[in-house]
Coordinates of C-alpha atoms in Angstrom, one line a residue:
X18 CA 81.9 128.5 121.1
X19 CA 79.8 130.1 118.5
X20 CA 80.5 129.7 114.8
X21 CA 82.8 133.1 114.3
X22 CA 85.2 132.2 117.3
X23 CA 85.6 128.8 115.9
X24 CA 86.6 130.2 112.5
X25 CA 89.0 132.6 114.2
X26 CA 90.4 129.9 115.9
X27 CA 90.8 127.5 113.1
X28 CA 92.6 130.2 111.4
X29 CA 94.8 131.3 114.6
X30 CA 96.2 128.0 114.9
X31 CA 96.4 126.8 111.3
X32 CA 99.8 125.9 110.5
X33 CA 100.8 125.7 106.7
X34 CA 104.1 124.5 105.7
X35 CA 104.4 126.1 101.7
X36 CA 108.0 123.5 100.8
X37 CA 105.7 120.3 101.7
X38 CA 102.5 121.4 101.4
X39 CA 101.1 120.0 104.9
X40 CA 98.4 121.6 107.1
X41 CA 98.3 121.2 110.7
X42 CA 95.2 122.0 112.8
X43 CA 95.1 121.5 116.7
X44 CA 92.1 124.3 117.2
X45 CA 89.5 121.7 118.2
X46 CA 91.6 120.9 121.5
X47 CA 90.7 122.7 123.8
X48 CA 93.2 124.8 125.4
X49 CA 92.7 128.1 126.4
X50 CA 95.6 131.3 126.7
X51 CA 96.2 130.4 130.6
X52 CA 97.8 126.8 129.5
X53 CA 99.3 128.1 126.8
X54 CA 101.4 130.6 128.7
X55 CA 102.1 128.2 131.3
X56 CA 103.3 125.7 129.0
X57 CA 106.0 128.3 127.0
X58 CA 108.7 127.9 129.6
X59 CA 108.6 124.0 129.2
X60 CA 108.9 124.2 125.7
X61 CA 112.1 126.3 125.7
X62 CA 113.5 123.7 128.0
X63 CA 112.3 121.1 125.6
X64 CA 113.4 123.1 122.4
X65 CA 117.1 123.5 123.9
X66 CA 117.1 119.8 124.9
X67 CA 116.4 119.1 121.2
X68 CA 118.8 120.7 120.1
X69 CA 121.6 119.3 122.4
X70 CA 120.6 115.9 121.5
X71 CA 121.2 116.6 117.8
X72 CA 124.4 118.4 118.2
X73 CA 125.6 115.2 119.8
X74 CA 124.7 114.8 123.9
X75 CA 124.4 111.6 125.5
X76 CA 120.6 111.5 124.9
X77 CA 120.2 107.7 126.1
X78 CA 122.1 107.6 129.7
X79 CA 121.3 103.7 130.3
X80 CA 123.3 102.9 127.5
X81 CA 125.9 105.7 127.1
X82 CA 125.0 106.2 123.5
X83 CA 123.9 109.2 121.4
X84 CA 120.6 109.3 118.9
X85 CA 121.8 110.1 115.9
X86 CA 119.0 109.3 113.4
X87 CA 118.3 112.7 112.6
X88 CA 121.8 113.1 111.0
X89 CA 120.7 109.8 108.4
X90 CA 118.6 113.1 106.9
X91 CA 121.2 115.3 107.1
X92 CA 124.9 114.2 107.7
X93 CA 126.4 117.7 107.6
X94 CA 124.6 118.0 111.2
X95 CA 126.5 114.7 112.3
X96 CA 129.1 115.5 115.1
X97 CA 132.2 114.1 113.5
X98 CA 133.3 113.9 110.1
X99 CA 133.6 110.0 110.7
X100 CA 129.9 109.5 111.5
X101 CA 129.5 111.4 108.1
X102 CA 131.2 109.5 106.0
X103 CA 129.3 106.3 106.7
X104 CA 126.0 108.0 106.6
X105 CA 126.9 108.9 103.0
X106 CA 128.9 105.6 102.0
X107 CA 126.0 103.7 103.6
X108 CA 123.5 105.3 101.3
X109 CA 126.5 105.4 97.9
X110 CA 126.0 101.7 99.1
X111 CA 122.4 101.3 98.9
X112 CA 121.9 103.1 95.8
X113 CA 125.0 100.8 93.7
X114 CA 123.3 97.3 95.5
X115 CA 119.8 98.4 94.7
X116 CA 121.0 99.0 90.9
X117 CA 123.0 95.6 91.0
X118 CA 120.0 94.1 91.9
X119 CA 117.6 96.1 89.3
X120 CA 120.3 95.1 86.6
X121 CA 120.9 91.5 87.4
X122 CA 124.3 92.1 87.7
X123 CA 124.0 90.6 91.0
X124 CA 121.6 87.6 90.9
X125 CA 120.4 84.4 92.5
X126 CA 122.7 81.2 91.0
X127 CA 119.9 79.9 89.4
X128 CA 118.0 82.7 87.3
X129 CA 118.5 86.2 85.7
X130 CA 117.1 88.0 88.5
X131 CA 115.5 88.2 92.0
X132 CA 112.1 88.4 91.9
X133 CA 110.9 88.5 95.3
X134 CA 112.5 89.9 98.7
X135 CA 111.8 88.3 102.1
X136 CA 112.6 90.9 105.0
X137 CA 113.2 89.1 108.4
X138 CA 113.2 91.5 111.6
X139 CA 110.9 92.3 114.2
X140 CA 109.7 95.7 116.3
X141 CA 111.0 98.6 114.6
X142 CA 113.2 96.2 111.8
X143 CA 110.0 95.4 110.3
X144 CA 106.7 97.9 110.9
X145 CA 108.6 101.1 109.3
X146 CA 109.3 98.9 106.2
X147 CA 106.0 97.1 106.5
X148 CA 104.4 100.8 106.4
X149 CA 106.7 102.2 103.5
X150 CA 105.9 99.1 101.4
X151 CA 101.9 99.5 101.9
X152 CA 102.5 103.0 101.7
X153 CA 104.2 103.7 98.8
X154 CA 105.8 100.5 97.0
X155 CA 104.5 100.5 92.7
X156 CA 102.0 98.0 91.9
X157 CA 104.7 96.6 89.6
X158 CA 107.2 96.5 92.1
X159 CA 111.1 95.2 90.9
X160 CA 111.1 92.5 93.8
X161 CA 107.4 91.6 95.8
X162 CA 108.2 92.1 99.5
X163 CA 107.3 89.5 102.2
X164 CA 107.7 89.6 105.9
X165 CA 108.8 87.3 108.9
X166 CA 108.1 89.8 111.6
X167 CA 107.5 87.1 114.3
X168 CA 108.5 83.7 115.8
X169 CA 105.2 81.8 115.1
X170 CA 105.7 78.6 112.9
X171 CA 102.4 78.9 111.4
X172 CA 103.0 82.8 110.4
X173 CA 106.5 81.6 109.2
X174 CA 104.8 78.9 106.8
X175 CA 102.5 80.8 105.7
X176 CA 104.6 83.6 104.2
X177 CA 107.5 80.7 103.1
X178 CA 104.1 78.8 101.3
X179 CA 103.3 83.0 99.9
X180 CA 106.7 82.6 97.9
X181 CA 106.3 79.1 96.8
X182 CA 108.2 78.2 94.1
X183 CA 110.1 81.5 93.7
X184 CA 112.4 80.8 96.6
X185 CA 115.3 80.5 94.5
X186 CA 114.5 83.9 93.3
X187 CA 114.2 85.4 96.5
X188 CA 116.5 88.0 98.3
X189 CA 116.6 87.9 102.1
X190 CA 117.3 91.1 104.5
X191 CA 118.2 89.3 108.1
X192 CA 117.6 92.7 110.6
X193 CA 119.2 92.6 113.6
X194 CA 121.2 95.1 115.1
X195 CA 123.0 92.7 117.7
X196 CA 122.0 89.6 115.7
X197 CA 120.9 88.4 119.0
X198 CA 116.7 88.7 118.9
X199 CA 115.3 85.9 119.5
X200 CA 112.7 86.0 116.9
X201 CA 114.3 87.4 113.8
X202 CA 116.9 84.4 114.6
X203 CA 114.6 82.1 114.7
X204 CA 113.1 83.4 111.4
X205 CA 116.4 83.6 109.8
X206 CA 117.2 79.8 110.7
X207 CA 113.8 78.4 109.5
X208 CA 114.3 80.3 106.2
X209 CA 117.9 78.5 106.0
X210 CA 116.3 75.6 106.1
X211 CA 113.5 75.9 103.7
X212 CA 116.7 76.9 101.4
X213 CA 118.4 74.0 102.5
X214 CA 115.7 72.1 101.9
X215 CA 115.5 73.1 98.0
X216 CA 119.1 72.2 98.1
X217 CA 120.1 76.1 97.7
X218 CA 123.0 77.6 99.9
X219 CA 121.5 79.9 102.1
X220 CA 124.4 82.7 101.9
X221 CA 123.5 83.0 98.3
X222 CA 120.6 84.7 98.3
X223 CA 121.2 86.5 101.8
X224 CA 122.4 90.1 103.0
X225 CA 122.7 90.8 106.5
X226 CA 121.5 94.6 108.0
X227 CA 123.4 94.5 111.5
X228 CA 125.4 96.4 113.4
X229 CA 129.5 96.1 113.5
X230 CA 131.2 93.3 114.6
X231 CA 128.0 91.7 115.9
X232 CA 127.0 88.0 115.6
X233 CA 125.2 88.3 112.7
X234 CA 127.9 90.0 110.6
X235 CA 129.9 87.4 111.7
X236 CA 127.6 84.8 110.4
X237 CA 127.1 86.7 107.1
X238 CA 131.5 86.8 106.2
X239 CA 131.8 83.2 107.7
X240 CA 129.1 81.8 105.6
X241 CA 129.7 84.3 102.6
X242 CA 126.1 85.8 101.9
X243 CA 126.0 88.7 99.0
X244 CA 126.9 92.0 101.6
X245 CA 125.9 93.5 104.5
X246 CA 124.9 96.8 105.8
X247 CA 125.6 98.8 108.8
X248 CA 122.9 99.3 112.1
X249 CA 124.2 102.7 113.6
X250 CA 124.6 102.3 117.7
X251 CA 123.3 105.5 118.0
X252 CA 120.0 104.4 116.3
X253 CA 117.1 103.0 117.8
X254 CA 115.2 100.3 116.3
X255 CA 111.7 102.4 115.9
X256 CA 113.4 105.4 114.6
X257 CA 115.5 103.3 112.3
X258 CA 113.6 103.8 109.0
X259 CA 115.6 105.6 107.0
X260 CA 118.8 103.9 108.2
X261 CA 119.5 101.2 106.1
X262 CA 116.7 99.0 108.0
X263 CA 114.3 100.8 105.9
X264 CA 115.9 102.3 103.4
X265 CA 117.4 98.9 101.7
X266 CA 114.1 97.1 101.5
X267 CA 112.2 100.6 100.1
X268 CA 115.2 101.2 97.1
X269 CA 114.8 97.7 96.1
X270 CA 111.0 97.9 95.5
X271 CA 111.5 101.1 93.4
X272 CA 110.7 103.9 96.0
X273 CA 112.6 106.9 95.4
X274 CA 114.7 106.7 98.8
X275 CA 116.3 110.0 98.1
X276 CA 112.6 111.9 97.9
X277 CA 112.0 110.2 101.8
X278 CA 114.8 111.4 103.6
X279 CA 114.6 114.7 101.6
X280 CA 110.9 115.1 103.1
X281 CA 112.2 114.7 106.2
X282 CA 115.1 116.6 106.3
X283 CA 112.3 119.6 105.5
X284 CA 110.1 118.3 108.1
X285 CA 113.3 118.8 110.2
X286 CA 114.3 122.1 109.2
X287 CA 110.0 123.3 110.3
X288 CA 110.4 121.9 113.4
X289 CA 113.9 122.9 114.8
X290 CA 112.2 126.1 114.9
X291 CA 112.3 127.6 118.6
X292 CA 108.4 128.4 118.9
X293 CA 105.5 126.6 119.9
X294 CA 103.2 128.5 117.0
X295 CA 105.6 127.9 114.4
X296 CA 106.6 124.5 115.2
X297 CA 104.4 121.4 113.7
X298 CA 106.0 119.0 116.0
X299 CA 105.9 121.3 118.8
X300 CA 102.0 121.8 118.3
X301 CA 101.3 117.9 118.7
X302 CA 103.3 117.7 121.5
X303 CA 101.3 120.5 123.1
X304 CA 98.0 119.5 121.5
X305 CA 99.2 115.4 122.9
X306 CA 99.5 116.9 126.9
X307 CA 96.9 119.2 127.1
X308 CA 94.5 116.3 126.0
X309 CA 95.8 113.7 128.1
X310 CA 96.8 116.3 131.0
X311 CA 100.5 115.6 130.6
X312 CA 99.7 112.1 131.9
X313 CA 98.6 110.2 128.9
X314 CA 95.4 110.2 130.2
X315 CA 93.6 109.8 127.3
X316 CA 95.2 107.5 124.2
X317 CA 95.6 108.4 120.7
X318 CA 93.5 107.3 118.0
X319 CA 94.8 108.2 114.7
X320 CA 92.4 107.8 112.1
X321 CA 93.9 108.5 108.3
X322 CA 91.5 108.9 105.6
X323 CA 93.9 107.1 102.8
X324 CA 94.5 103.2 102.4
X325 CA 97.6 103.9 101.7
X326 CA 98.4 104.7 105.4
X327 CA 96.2 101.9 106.9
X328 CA 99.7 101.0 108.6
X329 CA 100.8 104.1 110.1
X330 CA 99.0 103.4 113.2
X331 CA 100.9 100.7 114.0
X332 CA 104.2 102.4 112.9
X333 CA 102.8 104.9 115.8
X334 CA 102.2 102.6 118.5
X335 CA 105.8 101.1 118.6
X336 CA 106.8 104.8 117.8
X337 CA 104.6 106.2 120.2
X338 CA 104.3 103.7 122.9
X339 CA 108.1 102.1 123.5
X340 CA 109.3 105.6 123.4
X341 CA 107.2 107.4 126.4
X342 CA 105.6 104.1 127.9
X343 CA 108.1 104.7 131.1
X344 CA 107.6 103.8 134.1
X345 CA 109.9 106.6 135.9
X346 CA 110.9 109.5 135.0
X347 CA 114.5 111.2 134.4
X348 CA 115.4 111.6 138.1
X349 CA 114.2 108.0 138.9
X350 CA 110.7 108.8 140.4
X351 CA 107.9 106.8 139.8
X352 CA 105.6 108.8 137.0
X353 CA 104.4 105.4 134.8
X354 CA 104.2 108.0 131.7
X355 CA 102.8 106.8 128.1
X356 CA 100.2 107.5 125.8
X357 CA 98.4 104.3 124.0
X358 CA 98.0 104.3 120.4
X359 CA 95.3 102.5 118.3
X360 CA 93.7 103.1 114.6
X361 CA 92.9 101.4 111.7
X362 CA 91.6 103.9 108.7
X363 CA 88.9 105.9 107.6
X364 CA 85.7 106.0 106.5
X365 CA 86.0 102.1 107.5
X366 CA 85.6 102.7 111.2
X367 CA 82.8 104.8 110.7
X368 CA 81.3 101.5 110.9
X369 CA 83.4 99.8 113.6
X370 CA 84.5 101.9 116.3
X371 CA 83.4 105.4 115.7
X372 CA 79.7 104.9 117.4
X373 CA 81.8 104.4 120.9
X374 CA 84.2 107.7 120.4
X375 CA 81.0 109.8 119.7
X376 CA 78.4 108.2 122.1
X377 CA 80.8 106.4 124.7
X378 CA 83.5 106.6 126.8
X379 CA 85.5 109.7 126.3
X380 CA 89.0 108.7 127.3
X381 CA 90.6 109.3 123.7
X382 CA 91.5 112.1 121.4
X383 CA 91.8 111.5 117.6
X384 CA 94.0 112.4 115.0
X385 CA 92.3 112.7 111.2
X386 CA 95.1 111.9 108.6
X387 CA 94.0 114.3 105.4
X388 CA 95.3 113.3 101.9
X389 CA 94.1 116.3 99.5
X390 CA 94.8 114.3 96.2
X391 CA 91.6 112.1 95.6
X392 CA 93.8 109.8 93.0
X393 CA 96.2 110.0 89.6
X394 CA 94.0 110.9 87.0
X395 CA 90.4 112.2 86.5
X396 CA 87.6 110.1 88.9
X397 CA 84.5 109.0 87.8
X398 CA 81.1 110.8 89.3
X399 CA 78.9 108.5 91.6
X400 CA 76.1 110.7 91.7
X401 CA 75.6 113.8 90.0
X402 CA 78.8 116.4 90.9
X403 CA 80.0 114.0 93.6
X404 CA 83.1 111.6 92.9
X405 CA 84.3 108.8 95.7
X406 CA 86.7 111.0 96.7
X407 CA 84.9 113.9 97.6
X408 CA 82.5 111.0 99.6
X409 CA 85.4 110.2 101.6
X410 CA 86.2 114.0 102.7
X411 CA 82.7 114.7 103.4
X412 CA 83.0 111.6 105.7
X413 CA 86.1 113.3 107.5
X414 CA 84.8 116.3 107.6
X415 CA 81.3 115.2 109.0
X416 CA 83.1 112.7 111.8
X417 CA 85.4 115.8 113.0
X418 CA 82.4 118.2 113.3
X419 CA 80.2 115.3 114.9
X420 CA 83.0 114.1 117.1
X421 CA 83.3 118.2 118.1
X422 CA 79.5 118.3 118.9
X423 CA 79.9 115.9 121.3
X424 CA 82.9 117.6 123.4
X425 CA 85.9 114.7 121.6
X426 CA 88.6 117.0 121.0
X427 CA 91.2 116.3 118.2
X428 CA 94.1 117.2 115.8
X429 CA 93.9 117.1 111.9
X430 CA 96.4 116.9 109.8
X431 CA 96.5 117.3 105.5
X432 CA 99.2 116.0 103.0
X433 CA 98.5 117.0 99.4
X434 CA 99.4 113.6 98.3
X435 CA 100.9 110.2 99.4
X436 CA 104.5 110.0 97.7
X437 CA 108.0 109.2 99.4
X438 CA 108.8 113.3 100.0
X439 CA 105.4 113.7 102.0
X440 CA 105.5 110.1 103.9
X441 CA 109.1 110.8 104.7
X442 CA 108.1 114.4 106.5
X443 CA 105.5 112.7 108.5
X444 CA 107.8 110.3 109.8
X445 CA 110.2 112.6 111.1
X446 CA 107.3 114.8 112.4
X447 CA 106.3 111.9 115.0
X448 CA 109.9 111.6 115.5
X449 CA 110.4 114.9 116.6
X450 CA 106.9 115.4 118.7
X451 CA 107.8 112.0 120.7
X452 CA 111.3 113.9 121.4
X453 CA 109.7 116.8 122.6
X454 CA 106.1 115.3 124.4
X455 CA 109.4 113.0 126.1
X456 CA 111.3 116.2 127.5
X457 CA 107.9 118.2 128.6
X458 CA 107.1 114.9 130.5
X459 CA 111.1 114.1 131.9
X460 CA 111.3 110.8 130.6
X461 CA 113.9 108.8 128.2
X462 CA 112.2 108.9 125.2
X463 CA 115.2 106.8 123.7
X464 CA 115.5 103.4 125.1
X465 CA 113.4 100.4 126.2
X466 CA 113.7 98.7 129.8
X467 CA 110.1 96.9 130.0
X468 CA 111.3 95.6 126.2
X469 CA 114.3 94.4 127.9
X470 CA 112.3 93.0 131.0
X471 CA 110.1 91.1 128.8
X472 CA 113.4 89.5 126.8
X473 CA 114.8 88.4 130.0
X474 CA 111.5 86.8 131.0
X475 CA 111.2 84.8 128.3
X476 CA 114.8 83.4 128.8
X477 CA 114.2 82.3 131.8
X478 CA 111.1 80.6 131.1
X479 CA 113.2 78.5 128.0
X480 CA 115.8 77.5 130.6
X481 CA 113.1 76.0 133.0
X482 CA 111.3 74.5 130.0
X483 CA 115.6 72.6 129.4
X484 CA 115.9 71.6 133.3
X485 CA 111.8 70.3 133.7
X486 CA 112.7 67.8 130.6
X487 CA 116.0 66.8 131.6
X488 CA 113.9 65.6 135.0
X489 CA 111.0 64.1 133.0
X490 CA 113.4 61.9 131.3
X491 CA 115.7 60.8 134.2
X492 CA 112.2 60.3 135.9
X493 CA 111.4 56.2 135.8
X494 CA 107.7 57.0 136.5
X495 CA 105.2 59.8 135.5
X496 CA 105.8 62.6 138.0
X497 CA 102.7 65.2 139.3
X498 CA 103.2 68.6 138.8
X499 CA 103.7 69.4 142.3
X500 CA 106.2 66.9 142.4
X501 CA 107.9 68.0 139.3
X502 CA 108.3 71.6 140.4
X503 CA 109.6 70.5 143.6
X504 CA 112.1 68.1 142.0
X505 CA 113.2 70.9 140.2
X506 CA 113.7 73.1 142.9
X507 CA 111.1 75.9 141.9
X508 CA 107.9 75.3 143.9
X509 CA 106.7 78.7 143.1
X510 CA 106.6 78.4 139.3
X511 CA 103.7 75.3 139.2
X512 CA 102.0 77.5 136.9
X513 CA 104.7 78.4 134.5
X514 CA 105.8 74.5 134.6
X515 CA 102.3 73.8 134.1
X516 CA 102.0 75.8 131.2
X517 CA 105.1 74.3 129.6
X518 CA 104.4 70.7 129.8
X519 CA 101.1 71.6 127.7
X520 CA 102.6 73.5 124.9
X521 CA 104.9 70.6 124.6
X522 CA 102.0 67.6 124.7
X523 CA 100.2 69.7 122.2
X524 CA 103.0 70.0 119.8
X525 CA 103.7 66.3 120.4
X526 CA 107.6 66.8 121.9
X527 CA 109.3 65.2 124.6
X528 CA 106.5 64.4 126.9
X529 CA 102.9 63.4 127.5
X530 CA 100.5 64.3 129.6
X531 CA 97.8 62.1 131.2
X532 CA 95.2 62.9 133.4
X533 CA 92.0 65.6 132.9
X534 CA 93.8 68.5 130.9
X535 CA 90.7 70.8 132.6
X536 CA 92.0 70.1 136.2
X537 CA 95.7 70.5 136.3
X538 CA 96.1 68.8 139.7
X539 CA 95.1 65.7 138.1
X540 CA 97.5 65.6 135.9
X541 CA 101.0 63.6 135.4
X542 CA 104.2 64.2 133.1
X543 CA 105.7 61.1 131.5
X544 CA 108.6 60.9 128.7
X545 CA 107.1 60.6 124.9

């Protein structure tokens, strides 16, 4: 395509939304007028969908439940007046805790104020407010955030050993919808006992984010901790960011909560609009199956030329991934439907992995993040006429036209600044291109089964870790591990068995093992 039919198609499909002040450009995919008109009658399908799953429809079938967390932008669009009411008394909430907290009217036993807030969740509990605090939390933040988005002891330590002596100044958000997860329970008991240790009551310094009438909110009135906060049931954990989940931690670092959800109830309003041209989330969702031939053929690198947003890529995997990753479709056939999601930021992978998306394997399409605003203030020129900034959009600019040289198709997208109103549309953007890529491809977009599968995995591996010790200890001899699993009834888990007795010698608990740890047959399980 020569230089004048590129121009005329940037400009043909250059969208502009005037309220936020975001560009969208998908003209260096390469679709052509045949796709695009055989693609329109899937989009009204998907567009009507949409707007049954807002007004209410059983949107998640596996579980019975609706998906709601559109209305946590705009309750007047929730289906019953109840479900309005404790949007807004959830969020009357946030905004009279967060102030409690600012003021000190609420504050640890042993000081004026918190100073530091530990967040414990994992999956969607913890990226969105992992992103938002990158993102957008003031260098002089009221209360320095810290996470515990995992069950690794040595992760745990090292974000305990990060607070230090401040503990008894620290606020903790326990995330857990069921208060069930494995991991954020274990995080939440080791933090008990680090407070414990210090000879602090845990419930002092602790609020609870949960759903109603689970175990954790149990946990939280039993052992009197400061409050706790409502999980919606028709919320899902990776759209849950401006629930409560996300919206607690962001108010009490200073970010204007009420600026976030107003971005994306505009980002809403753009793309409830019934037409492909006109609809920003509509055009990813087009751009996302033309390039990956409605089969996620090709993953997703999103690329955003702003530190600020270094995280948003792996807000988008979970986002992305756990939402169409499926392995059958609506009507139960086998489709095994996704689109993989990596990215770090630019212009730093102009030096990592940028050499392979021009020169090698061309199974990817890319997604440039644009921020217009160089910084706040005047910059500085590095050479003469040329600041930083205009280095780093020379960079974008340069990789998109040499990427296009090369036949690598992709999508850019430009926010005039990074603030809570513009980071709070491009959440709900991906939230509604997911919801719409999900209908044009017949899949539940909305819940989780290989998550699940996992869970359930992992169970069962604990309880054969509880039966092979009981027999280890009622053994009056070291046992092989053929003769272990076969005392145990499981022949065809050797391997599993093998690999539990290992993590336990290493971590010096309950047993020992003897023998050559290279050649597992030689090897015997006694008691410690």
């Amino acid at each position: 395509m020569n230089s004048t039919d590129l121009w005329q198609r940037y400009q043909d499909w250059l969208y502009y939304d005037e309220n936020l002040g975001f560009y969208l450009d998908i003209s260096r995919i390469g679709f052509d007028d045949f796709f695009l008109k055989a693609m329109l009658p899937k989009f009204e399908r998907a567009f009507q969908q949409m707007a049954d799953l807002e007004a209410g429809a059983i949107a998640n079938p596996d579980e019975n439940r609706q998906v709601g967390h559109y209305w946590l932008r705009n309750p007047d669009l929730a289906p019953s007046p109840d479900l309005k009411q404790e949007i807004v008394e959830t969020l009357a909430q946030i905004d009279t805790f967060t102030q409690q907290i600012h003021s000190g009217s609420i504050h640890p036993p042993h000081a004026e104020r918190f100073t530091d807030l530990l967040v414990i969740g994992i999956g969607g509990s913890a990226l969105g407010p992992q992103f938002i605090a990158d993102a957008l939390a003031p260098q002089n933040a009221p209360l320095a955030i810290h996470f515990i988005d995992n069950t690794d002891p040595a992760g745990i330590d090292r974000t305990l050993g990060r607070i230090g002596d401040r503990l008894d100044r620290t606020l903790v958000l326990v995330i857990s919808k069921s208060g069930g997860t494995p991991e954020t329970r274990n995080g939440m008991i080791e933090a008990q006992a680090a407070y414990q240790k210090r000879g602090l009551k845990f419930g002092d310094y602790a609020v609870a984010i949960t759903g109603h009438d689970s175990q954790l909110e149990k946990i939280a009135h039993s052992e009197q901790w400061i409050t706790t906060f409502p999980m919606h049931d028709w919320v899902g954990g990776r759209t849950s960011e401006m629930s409560a989940v996300g919206l607690v931690p962001a108010a009490l670092q200073g970010i204007d909560i009420h600026a976030i959800l107003e971005g994306a109830k505009l980002m809403d309003i753009a793309t409830r609009r019934p037409d492909l041209a006109t609809n920003p989330a509509a055009l990813l969702a087009f751009a996302w199956y033309y390039a990956g031939n409605g089969k996620g053929a090709k993953d997703m690198v999103i690329l955003p030329y702003k530190d600020s947003l270094l995280l948003f890529s792996r807000y988008l995997q979970q986002l992305v991934m756990e939402s169409l990753g499926k392995e059958k479709d609506l009507e139960g056939h086998i489709v095994h439907q996704g689109i993989a999601v990596y990215g770090n930021k630019g212009s730093t992978d102009q030096h990592a992995y940028v050499q392979q998306l021009r020169e090698g394997v061309p199974n990817f399409f890319i997604t440039f993040i644009e921020v217009l605003n160089d910084r706040q203030g005047e910059s500085i020129e590095v050479e003469a006429g040329i600041t930083s900034g205009d280095y780093l959009s020379g960079l974008l600019q340069g990789t998109r036209q040499a990427l296009y040289e090369n036949k690598r198709e992709s999508i850019t997208l430009s926010l005039p600044e990074v603030n809570p109103r513009t980071v709070g549309a491009l959440i709900a953007l991906y939230d509604r291109a997911v919801g719409l890529y999900g209908y044009l491809v017949n899949v539940n977009a909305y819940h989780q089964p290989g998550v699940e599968a996992g869970k359930k995995a992992a169970a069962s591996v604990l309880a054969l870790q509880r039966q092979m010790v009981q027999v280890v200890q009622q053994s009056p001899q070291p046992i092989s591990l053929t003769d272990l699993a076969q005392q145990m009834g499981v022949p065809e888990q050797i391997e599993t068995i093998y690999k539990i007795v290992r993590h336990l010698h290493s971590n010096q608990r309950e047993i020992v093992l003897k023998g050559d740890l290279g050649q597992p047959t030689t090897l015997t399980v006694a008691r410690l």
